Amino acid sequence: MSPEALNSLFSIGIGFALAGALASGYQALAQRPAGFGLLQEGVAPRAFAAVPFLVFAAPFIIMRNTLRGAKIERRRVEFVMMATVLAGFWSLMSGTFFVMTLRAAGVLA
């Protein structure tokens, strides 16, 4: 496996782990699951504060909603696959940003 592929795989894993940790932490504090409805709270500081949170928690939220929809609403396999690819790409991007931030801070070599 090439170093670039291994780095991408690591970034996807870090992105999903970060998304899961953020969404689970939010659920533990707010006693309700995180969702994209946080943006619909009007023009308030809470809605603006939700944007950075949702940028990093979105892969977990997308996959949670997709898997629940596949079970409850009997969504088609094509839709589930498309949402999985979207969540994976989003996770790759957020994981890459997080790893680059850790490298810039000197935490990772």
CSV table of N, CA, C and O in Angstrom, one decimal:
chain,number,residue,atom,x,y,z
A,1,MET,N,0.9,-1.2,0.0
A,1,MET,CA,0.0,0.0,0.0
A,1,MET,C,0.9,1.2,0.0
A,1,MET,O,1.8,1.3,0.8
A,2,SER,N,0.6,2.2,-0.8
A,2,SER,CA,1.4,3.4,-1.0
A,2,SER,C,1.2,4.3,0.3
A,2,SER,O,0.2,4.2,0.9
A,3,PRO,N,2.2,5.1,0.5
A,3,PRO,CA,2.0,6.0,1.7
A,3,PRO,C,0.9,7.0,1.5
A,3,PRO,O,0.2,7.4,2.5
A,4,GLU,N,0.6,7.4,0.3
A,4,GLU,CA,-0.6,8.3,0.1
A,4,GLU,C,-1.9,7.6,0.4
A,4,GLU,O,-2.8,8.3,1.0
A,5,ALA,N,-2.0,6.4,0.0
A,5,ALA,CA,-3.3,5.6,0.3
A,5,ALA,C,-3.4,5.4,1.8
A,5,ALA,O,-4.5,5.5,2.3
A,6,LEU,N,-2.3,5.1,2.4
A,6,LEU,CA,-2.4,4.9,3.9
A,6,LEU,C,-2.7,6.2,4.6
A,6,LEU,O,-3.5,6.2,5.6
A,7,ASN,N,-2.2,7.3,4.1
A,7,ASN,CA,-2.5,8.6,4.7
A,7,ASN,C,-4.0,8.9,4.5
A,7,ASN,O,-4.6,9.4,5.5
A,8,SER,N,-4.5,8.6,3.4
A,8,SER,CA,-5.9,8.9,3.1
A,8,SER,C,-6.8,8.0,4.0
A,8,SER,O,-7.8,8.4,4.6
A,9,LEU,N,-6.4,6.7,4.2
A,9,LEU,CA,-7.2,5.8,5.0
A,9,LEU,C,-7.1,6.3,6.5
A,9,LEU,O,-8.2,6.3,7.2
A,10,PHE,N,-6.0,6.8,6.9
A,10,PHE,CA,-5.8,7.3,8.3
A,10,PHE,C,-6.7,8.5,8.4
A,10,PHE,O,-7.4,8.7,9.5
A,11,SER,N,-6.8,9.4,7.4
A,11,SER,CA,-7.6,10.6,7.5
A,11,SER,C,-9.1,10.3,7.5
A,11,SER,O,-9.8,11.0,8.3
A,12,ILE,N,-9.5,9.3,6.8
A,12,ILE,CA,-10.9,8.9,6.8
A,12,ILE,C,-11.3,8.4,8.2
A,12,ILE,O,-12.3,8.7,8.8
A,13,GLY,N,-10.4,7.6,8.8
A,13,GLY,CA,-10.6,7.0,10.1
A,13,GLY,C,-10.7,8.1,11.2
A,13,GLY,O,-11.6,8.1,12.0
A,14,ILE,N,-9.7,9.1,11.1
A,14,ILE,CA,-9.7,10.2,12.0
A,14,ILE,C,-11.0,11.0,11.9
A,14,ILE,O,-11.6,11.5,12.9
A,15,GLY,N,-11.4,11.3,10.6
A,15,GLY,CA,-12.6,12.1,10.4
A,15,GLY,C,-13.8,11.4,11.0
A,15,GLY,O,-14.6,12.1,11.6
A,16,PHE,N,-14.0,10.1,10.8
A,16,PHE,CA,-15.2,9.5,11.3
A,16,PHE,C,-15.1,9.4,12.8
A,16,PHE,O,-16.1,9.6,13.5
A,17,ALA,N,-13.9,9.2,13.4
A,17,ALA,CA,-13.8,9.2,14.8
A,17,ALA,C,-14.1,10.5,15.5
A,17,ALA,O,-14.8,10.6,16.5
A,18,LEU,N,-13.6,11.6,14.8
A,18,LEU,CA,-13.8,12.9,15.3
A,18,LEU,C,-15.3,13.2,15.2
A,18,LEU,O,-15.9,13.8,16.2
A,19,ALA,N,-16.0,12.9,14.1
A,19,ALA,CA,-17.4,13.1,14.0
A,19,ALA,C,-18.2,12.4,15.0
A,19,ALA,O,-19.1,12.9,15.6
A,20,GLY,N,-17.9,11.1,15.2
A,20,GLY,CA,-18.6,10.3,16.2
A,20,GLY,C,-18.4,10.9,17.7
A,20,GLY,O,-19.3,10.9,18.4
A,21,ALA,N,-17.2,11.3,18.0
A,21,ALA,CA,-16.9,11.9,19.3
A,21,ALA,C,-17.7,13.2,19.5
A,21,ALA,O,-18.3,13.4,20.6
A,22,LEU,N,-17.7,14.0,18.5
A,22,LEU,CA,-18.4,15.3,18.6
A,22,LEU,C,-19.9,15.1,18.8
A,22,LEU,O,-20.6,15.7,19.6
A,23,ALA,N,-20.5,14.2,17.9
A,23,ALA,CA,-21.9,14.0,18.0
A,23,ALA,C,-22.3,13.3,19.3
A,23,ALA,O,-23.4,13.6,19.9
A,24,SER,N,-21.5,12.4,19.8
A,24,SER,CA,-21.8,11.7,21.0
A,24,SER,C,-21.7,12.6,22.2
A,24,SER,O,-22.5,12.6,23.1
A,25,GLY,N,-20.7,13.5,22.2
A,25,GLY,CA,-20.5,14.5,23.2
A,25,GLY,C,-21.7,15.5,23.2
A,25,GLY,O,-22.1,15.8,24.3
A,26,TYR,N,-22.1,15.9,22.1
A,26,TYR,CA,-23.3,16.8,22.0
A,26,TYR,C,-24.5,16.1,22.6
A,26,TYR,O,-25.3,16.7,23.4
A,27,GLN,N,-24.7,14.8,22.2
A,27,GLN,CA,-25.9,14.1,22.7
A,27,GLN,C,-25.8,13.9,24.3
A,27,GLN,O,-26.8,14.0,24.9
A,28,ALA,N,-24.6,13.7,24.8
A,28,ALA,CA,-24.5,13.6,26.2
A,28,ALA,C,-24.8,14.9,27.0
A,28,ALA,O,-25.4,14.8,28.0
A,29,LEU,N,-24.4,16.0,26.4
A,29,LEU,CA,-24.6,17.3,27.0
A,29,LEU,C,-26.0,17.8,26.8
A,29,LEU,O,-26.6,18.3,27.7
A,30,ALA,N,-26.6,17.7,25.6
A,30,ALA,CA,-27.9,18.3,25.3
A,30,ALA,C,-29.0,17.3,25.5
A,30,ALA,O,-30.2,17.7,25.4
A,31,GLN,N,-28.8,16.0,25.8
A,31,GLN,CA,-29.8,15.0,26.0
A,31,GLN,C,-30.7,14.9,24.7
A,31,GLN,O,-31.9,14.5,24.8
A,32,ARG,N,-30.2,15.2,23.5
A,32,ARG,CA,-30.9,14.9,22.3
A,32,ARG,C,-29.8,14.7,21.2
A,32,ARG,O,-28.7,15.3,21.3
A,33,PRO,N,-30.1,14.0,20.2
A,33,PRO,CA,-29.1,13.8,19.1
A,33,PRO,C,-28.8,15.0,18.3
A,33,PRO,O,-29.7,15.8,18.1
A,34,ALA,N,-27.6,15.1,17.8
A,34,ALA,CA,-27.2,16.3,17.0
A,34,ALA,C,-27.8,16.0,15.6
A,34,ALA,O,-28.0,14.9,15.1
A,35,GLY,N,-28.2,17.1,14.9
A,35,GLY,CA,-28.8,17.0,13.6
A,35,GLY,C,-28.6,18.4,12.9
A,35,GLY,O,-28.2,19.4,13.5
A,36,PHE,N,-28.9,18.3,11.6
A,36,PHE,CA,-28.8,19.6,10.8
A,36,PHE,C,-29.9,20.6,11.2
A,36,PHE,O,-29.8,21.7,10.7
A,37,GLY,N,-30.8,20.2,12.0
A,37,GLY,CA,-31.9,21.1,12.5
A,37,GLY,C,-31.3,22.2,13.4
A,37,GLY,O,-31.9,23.2,13.6
A,38,LEU,N,-30.0,22.1,13.8
A,38,LEU,CA,-29.4,23.1,14.6
A,38,LEU,C,-29.2,24.4,13.8
A,38,LEU,O,-29.1,25.5,14.4
A,39,LEU,N,-29.2,24.3,12.5
A,39,LEU,CA,-29.0,25.5,11.7
A,39,LEU,C,-30.4,26.3,11.5
A,39,LEU,O,-30.3,27.4,11.1
A,40,GLN,N,-31.5,25.7,11.9
A,40,GLN,CA,-32.8,26.3,11.7
A,40,GLN,C,-33.2,27.0,12.9
A,40,GLN,O,-34.4,27.2,13.1
A,41,GLU,N,-32.3,27.5,13.8
A,41,GLU,CA,-32.7,28.1,15.0
A,41,GLU,C,-32.8,29.7,14.8
A,41,GLU,O,-32.7,30.4,15.7
A,42,GLY,N,-32.9,30.1,13.5
A,42,GLY,CA,-32.9,31.5,13.2
A,42,GLY,C,-31.6,32.2,13.2
A,42,GLY,O,-30.5,31.5,13.3
A,43,VAL,N,-31.6,33.5,13.1
A,43,VAL,CA,-30.4,34.2,13.1
A,43,VAL,C,-30.0,34.5,14.5
A,43,VAL,O,-30.4,35.5,15.1
A,44,ALA,N,-29.3,33.6,15.1
A,44,ALA,CA,-28.9,33.7,16.5
A,44,ALA,C,-27.4,33.2,16.6
A,44,ALA,O,-26.9,32.5,15.8
A,45,PRO,N,-26.8,33.6,17.7
A,45,PRO,CA,-25.4,33.1,17.9
A,45,PRO,C,-25.3,31.5,17.9
A,45,PRO,O,-24.3,30.9,17.6
A,46,ARG,N,-26.4,30.9,18.4
A,46,ARG,CA,-26.4,29.4,18.4
A,46,ARG,C,-26.3,28.8,17.0
A,46,ARG,O,-25.7,27.8,16.8
A,47,ALA,N,-27.0,29.4,16.1
A,47,ALA,CA,-27.0,28.9,14.7
A,47,ALA,C,-25.6,29.1,14.1
A,47,ALA,O,-25.1,28.2,13.4
A,48,PHE,N,-25.0,30.2,14.4
A,48,PHE,CA,-23.6,30.5,13.9
A,48,PHE,C,-22.6,29.6,14.5
A,48,PHE,O,-21.7,29.1,13.9
A,49,ALA,N,-22.8,29.3,15.8
A,49,ALA,CA,-21.9,28.4,16.5
A,49,ALA,C,-22.1,26.9,16.1
A,49,ALA,O,-21.2,26.1,16.2
A,50,ALA,N,-23.3,26.6,15.5
A,50,ALA,CA,-23.5,25.2,15.1
A,50,ALA,C,-22.8,24.9,13.8
A,50,ALA,O,-22.5,23.7,13.5
A,51,VAL,N,-22.4,25.9,13.0
A,51,VAL,CA,-21.8,25.7,11.7
A,51,VAL,C,-20.4,24.9,11.9
A,51,VAL,O,-20.2,23.9,11.3
A,52,PRO,N,-19.5,25.4,12.7
A,52,PRO,CA,-18.2,24.7,12.8
A,52,PRO,C,-18.4,23.3,13.4
A,52,PRO,O,-17.7,22.3,13.0
A,53,PHE,N,-19.4,23.2,14.3
A,53,PHE,CA,-19.7,21.9,14.9
A,53,PHE,C,-20.2,20.9,13.8
A,53,PHE,O,-19.7,19.8,13.7
A,54,LEU,N,-21.1,21.4,13.0
A,54,LEU,CA,-21.7,20.5,12.0
A,54,LEU,C,-20.7,20.2,10.9
A,54,LEU,O,-20.8,19.1,10.3
A,55,VAL,N,-19.7,21.0,10.6
A,55,VAL,CA,-18.7,20.8,9.6
A,55,VAL,C,-18.0,19.5,10.0
A,55,VAL,O,-17.7,18.7,9.1
A,56,PHE,N,-17.6,19.3,11.2
A,56,PHE,CA,-16.9,18.1,11.7
A,56,PHE,C,-17.7,17.0,12.1
A,56,PHE,O,-17.3,15.8,12.1
A,57,ALA,N,-19.0,17.2,12.5
A,57,ALA,CA,-19.8,16.1,13.0
A,57,ALA,C,-20.7,15.6,11.9
A,57,ALA,O,-21.4,14.5,12.1
A,58,ALA,N,-20.7,16.2,10.7
A,58,ALA,CA,-21.6,15.8,9.6
A,58,ALA,C,-21.5,14.4,9.1
A,58,ALA,O,-22.5,13.7,8.9
A,59,PRO,N,-20.3,13.8,9.0
A,59,PRO,CA,-20.2,12.4,8.5
A,59,PRO,C,-21.0,11.4,9.4
A,59,PRO,O,-21.7,10.5,8.9
A,60,PHE,N,-20.9,11.6,10.7
A,60,PHE,CA,-21.6,10.8,11.6
A,60,PHE,C,-23.1,11.0,11.5
A,60,PHE,O,-23.9,10.0,11.5
A,61,ILE,N,-23.6,12.2,11.4
A,61,ILE,CA,-25.0,12.5,11.3
A,61,ILE,C,-25.6,12.0,10.0
A,61,ILE,O,-26.6,11.4,10.0
A,62,ILE,N,-24.8,12.1,8.9
A,62,ILE,CA,-25.3,11.6,7.6
A,62,ILE,C,-25.4,10.1,7.7
A,62,ILE,O,-26.4,9.5,7.3
A,63,MET,N,-24.4,9.4,8.2
A,63,MET,CA,-24.5,7.9,8.3
A,63,MET,C,-25.6,7.5,9.3
A,63,MET,O,-26.3,6.5,9.0
A,64,ARG,N,-25.8,8.2,10.4
A,64,ARG,CA,-26.8,7.8,11.3
A,64,ARG,C,-28.2,7.9,10.7
A,64,ARG,O,-29.0,7.0,10.7
A,65,ASN,N,-28.4,9.1,10.0
A,65,ASN,CA,-29.7,9.3,9.4
A,65,ASN,C,-29.9,8.3,8.2
A,65,ASN,O,-31.0,7.8,8.0
A,66,THR,N,-28.9,8.0,7.5
A,66,THR,CA,-29.0,7.1,6.3
A,66,THR,C,-29.3,5.7,6.8
A,66,THR,O,-30.2,5.0,6.2
A,67,LEU,N,-28.6,5.2,7.8
A,67,LEU,CA,-28.9,3.8,8.3
A,67,LEU,C,-30.2,3.7,8.9
A,67,LEU,O,-30.9,2.7,8.8
A,68,ARG,N,-30.7,4.7,9.6
A,68,ARG,CA,-32.0,4.7,10.2
A,68,ARG,C,-33.0,4.8,9.1
A,68,ARG,O,-34.1,4.1,9.2
A,69,GLY,N,-32.8,5.6,8.1
A,69,GLY,CA,-33.8,5.6,7.0
A,69,GLY,C,-33.8,4.4,6.2
A,69,GLY,O,-34.9,4.0,5.7
A,70,ALA,N,-32.7,3.7,6.1
A,70,ALA,CA,-32.7,2.4,5.3
A,70,ALA,C,-33.5,1.3,6.1
A,70,ALA,O,-34.1,0.5,5.5
A,71,LYS,N,-33.4,1.4,7.4
A,71,LYS,CA,-34.1,0.4,8.2
A,71,LYS,C,-35.6,0.7,8.3
A,71,LYS,O,-36.5,-0.1,8.2
A,72,ILE,N,-35.9,2.0,8.6
A,72,ILE,CA,-37.3,2.4,8.9
A,72,ILE,C,-38.1,2.6,7.6
A,72,ILE,O,-39.2,2.1,7.5
A,73,GLU,N,-37.5,3.4,6.7
A,73,GLU,CA,-38.2,3.8,5.5
A,73,GLU,C,-38.0,2.9,4.3
A,73,GLU,O,-38.5,3.1,3.2
A,74,ARG,N,-37.1,1.9,4.5
A,74,ARG,CA,-36.8,0.9,3.4
A,74,ARG,C,-36.2,1.7,2.2
A,74,ARG,O,-36.7,1.5,1.1
A,75,ARG,N,-35.3,2.6,2.4
A,75,ARG,CA,-34.6,3.3,1.3
A,75,ARG,C,-33.9,2.4,0.4
A,75,ARG,O,-33.4,1.3,0.8
A,76,ARG,N,-33.8,2.8,-0.8
A,76,ARG,CA,-33.1,2.0,-1.8
A,76,ARG,C,-31.6,1.9,-1.6
A,76,ARG,O,-31.0,2.8,-1.0
A,77,VAL,N,-31.0,0.8,-2.1
A,77,VAL,CA,-29.5,0.6,-1.8
A,77,VAL,C,-28.7,1.7,-2.5
A,77,VAL,O,-27.7,2.1,-2.0
A,78,GLU,N,-29.2,2.2,-3.6
A,78,GLU,CA,-28.4,3.3,-4.3
A,78,GLU,C,-28.3,4.5,-3.5
A,78,GLU,O,-27.3,5.2,-3.5
A,79,PHE,N,-29.4,4.9,-2.8
A,79,PHE,CA,-29.4,6.1,-2.0
A,79,PHE,C,-28.5,5.9,-0.8
A,79,PHE,O,-27.7,6.8,-0.4
A,80,VAL,N,-28.5,4.7,-0.2
A,80,VAL,CA,-27.6,4.4,0.9
A,80,VAL,C,-26.2,4.5,0.5
A,80,VAL,O,-25.3,5.0,1.2
A,81,MET,N,-25.9,3.9,-0.7
A,81,MET,CA,-24.5,3.9,-1.2
A,81,MET,C,-24.0,5.4,-1.5
A,81,MET,O,-22.9,5.7,-1.2
A,82,MET,N,-24.9,6.2,-2.1
A,82,MET,CA,-24.5,7.5,-2.4
A,82,MET,C,-24.3,8.3,-1.1
A,82,MET,O,-23.3,9.1,-1.0
A,83,ALA,N,-25.1,8.1,-0.1
A,83,ALA,CA,-24.9,8.8,1.2
A,83,ALA,C,-23.6,8.3,1.9
A,83,ALA,O,-22.9,9.1,2.5
A,84,THR,N,-23.3,7.1,1.7
A,84,THR,CA,-22.1,6.5,2.3
A,84,THR,C,-20.8,7.1,1.7
A,84,THR,O,-19.9,7.5,2.3
A,85,VAL,N,-20.9,7.3,0.3
A,85,VAL,CA,-19.7,7.9,-0.4
A,85,VAL,C,-19.6,9.3,0.0
A,85,VAL,O,-18.5,9.8,0.3
A,86,LEU,N,-20.7,10.1,0.1
A,86,LEU,CA,-20.7,11.4,0.5
A,86,LEU,C,-20.1,11.6,1.9
A,86,LEU,O,-19.2,12.4,2.2
A,87,ALA,N,-20.6,10.8,2.9
A,87,ALA,CA,-20.0,10.8,4.2
A,87,ALA,C,-18.6,10.4,4.3
A,87,ALA,O,-17.8,11.0,5.1
A,88,GLY,N,-18.2,9.5,3.5
A,88,GLY,CA,-16.8,9.1,3.4
A,88,GLY,C,-15.9,10.2,2.9
A,88,GLY,O,-14.8,10.5,3.4
A,89,PHE,N,-16.3,10.9,1.8
A,89,PHE,CA,-15.5,12.0,1.3
A,89,PHE,C,-15.5,13.1,2.3
A,89,PHE,O,-14.4,13.7,2.5
A,90,TRP,N,-16.6,13.4,2.9
A,90,TRP,CA,-16.6,14.5,3.9
A,90,TRP,C,-15.7,14.2,5.1
A,90,TRP,O,-15.0,15.0,5.6
A,91,SER,N,-15.7,12.9,5.5
A,91,SER,CA,-14.8,12.5,6.6
A,91,SER,C,-13.4,12.6,6.1
A,91,SER,O,-12.5,13.0,7.0
A,92,LEU,N,-13.1,12.2,4.9
A,92,LEU,CA,-11.7,12.4,4.4
A,92,LEU,C,-11.3,13.8,4.5
A,92,LEU,O,-10.1,14.1,4.9
A,93,MET,N,-12.1,14.8,4.1
A,93,MET,CA,-11.7,16.2,4.1
A,93,MET,C,-11.6,16.7,5.5
A,93,MET,O,-10.6,17.4,5.8
A,94,SER,N,-12.5,16.4,6.4
A,94,SER,CA,-12.4,16.9,7.7
A,94,SER,C,-11.2,16.2,8.5
A,94,SER,O,-10.5,16.8,9.3
A,95,GLY,N,-11.0,14.9,8.2
A,95,GLY,CA,-9.9,14.2,8.8
A,95,GLY,C,-8.6,14.8,8.3
A,95,GLY,O,-7.6,14.9,9.1
A,96,THR,N,-8.5,15.1,7.0
A,96,THR,CA,-7.2,15.7,6.5
A,96,THR,C,-7.0,17.0,7.1
A,96,THR,O,-5.8,17.4,7.5
A,97,PHE,N,-8.0,17.9,7.3
A,97,PHE,CA,-7.9,19.2,8.0
A,97,PHE,C,-7.4,19.0,9.4
A,97,PHE,O,-6.5,19.7,9.9
A,98,PHE,N,-8.0,18.0,10.1
A,98,PHE,CA,-7.6,17.8,11.5
A,98,PHE,C,-6.2,17.3,11.6
A,98,PHE,O,-5.4,17.8,12.5
A,99,VAL,N,-5.8,16.4,10.7
A,99,VAL,CA,-4.4,15.9,10.8
A,99,VAL,C,-3.4,17.0,10.4
A,99,VAL,O,-2.4,17.1,11.1
A,100,MET,N,-3.8,17.8,9.4
A,100,MET,CA,-2.9,19.0,9.1
A,100,MET,C,-2.8,19.9,10.2
A,100,MET,O,-1.7,20.5,10.5
A,101,THR,N,-3.8,20.1,11.0
A,101,THR,CA,-3.8,21.0,12.1
A,101,THR,C,-2.9,20.4,13.2
A,101,THR,O,-2.1,21.2,13.9
A,102,LEU,N,-3.0,19.1,13.5
A,102,LEU,CA,-2.2,18.5,14.5
A,102,LEU,C,-0.7,18.6,14.1
A,102,LEU,O,0.2,18.8,14.9
A,103,ARG,N,-0.4,18.4,12.8
A,103,ARG,CA,1.0,18.5,12.3
A,103,ARG,C,1.5,19.9,12.5
A,103,ARG,O,2.6,20.1,12.8
A,104,ALA,N,0.7,20.9,12.2
A,104,ALA,CA,1.1,22.3,12.3
A,104,ALA,C,1.3,22.7,13.7
A,104,ALA,O,2.2,23.5,14.1
A,105,ALA,N,0.6,22.0,14.6
A,105,ALA,CA,0.8,22.3,16.1
A,105,ALA,C,1.9,21.5,16.7
A,105,ALA,O,2.3,21.7,17.8
A,106,GLY,N,2.5,20.6,15.9
A,106,GLY,CA,3.6,19.8,16.4
A,106,GLY,C,3.3,18.6,17.2
A,106,GLY,O,4.1,18.0,17.7
A,107,VAL,N,2.0,18.2,17.1
A,107,VAL,CA,1.6,17.0,17.9
A,107,VAL,C,1.9,15.8,17.1
A,107,VAL,O,2.4,14.8,17.7
A,108,LEU,N,1.8,15.8,15.8
A,108,LEU,CA,2.2,14.7,14.9
A,108,LEU,C,3.5,15.1,14.2
A,108,LEU,O,3.7,16.2,13.8
A,109,ALA,N,4.3,14.1,13.9
A,109,ALA,CA,5.5,14.3,13.2
A,109,ALA,C,5.3,14.3,11.7
A,109,ALA,O,4.4,13.8,11.1
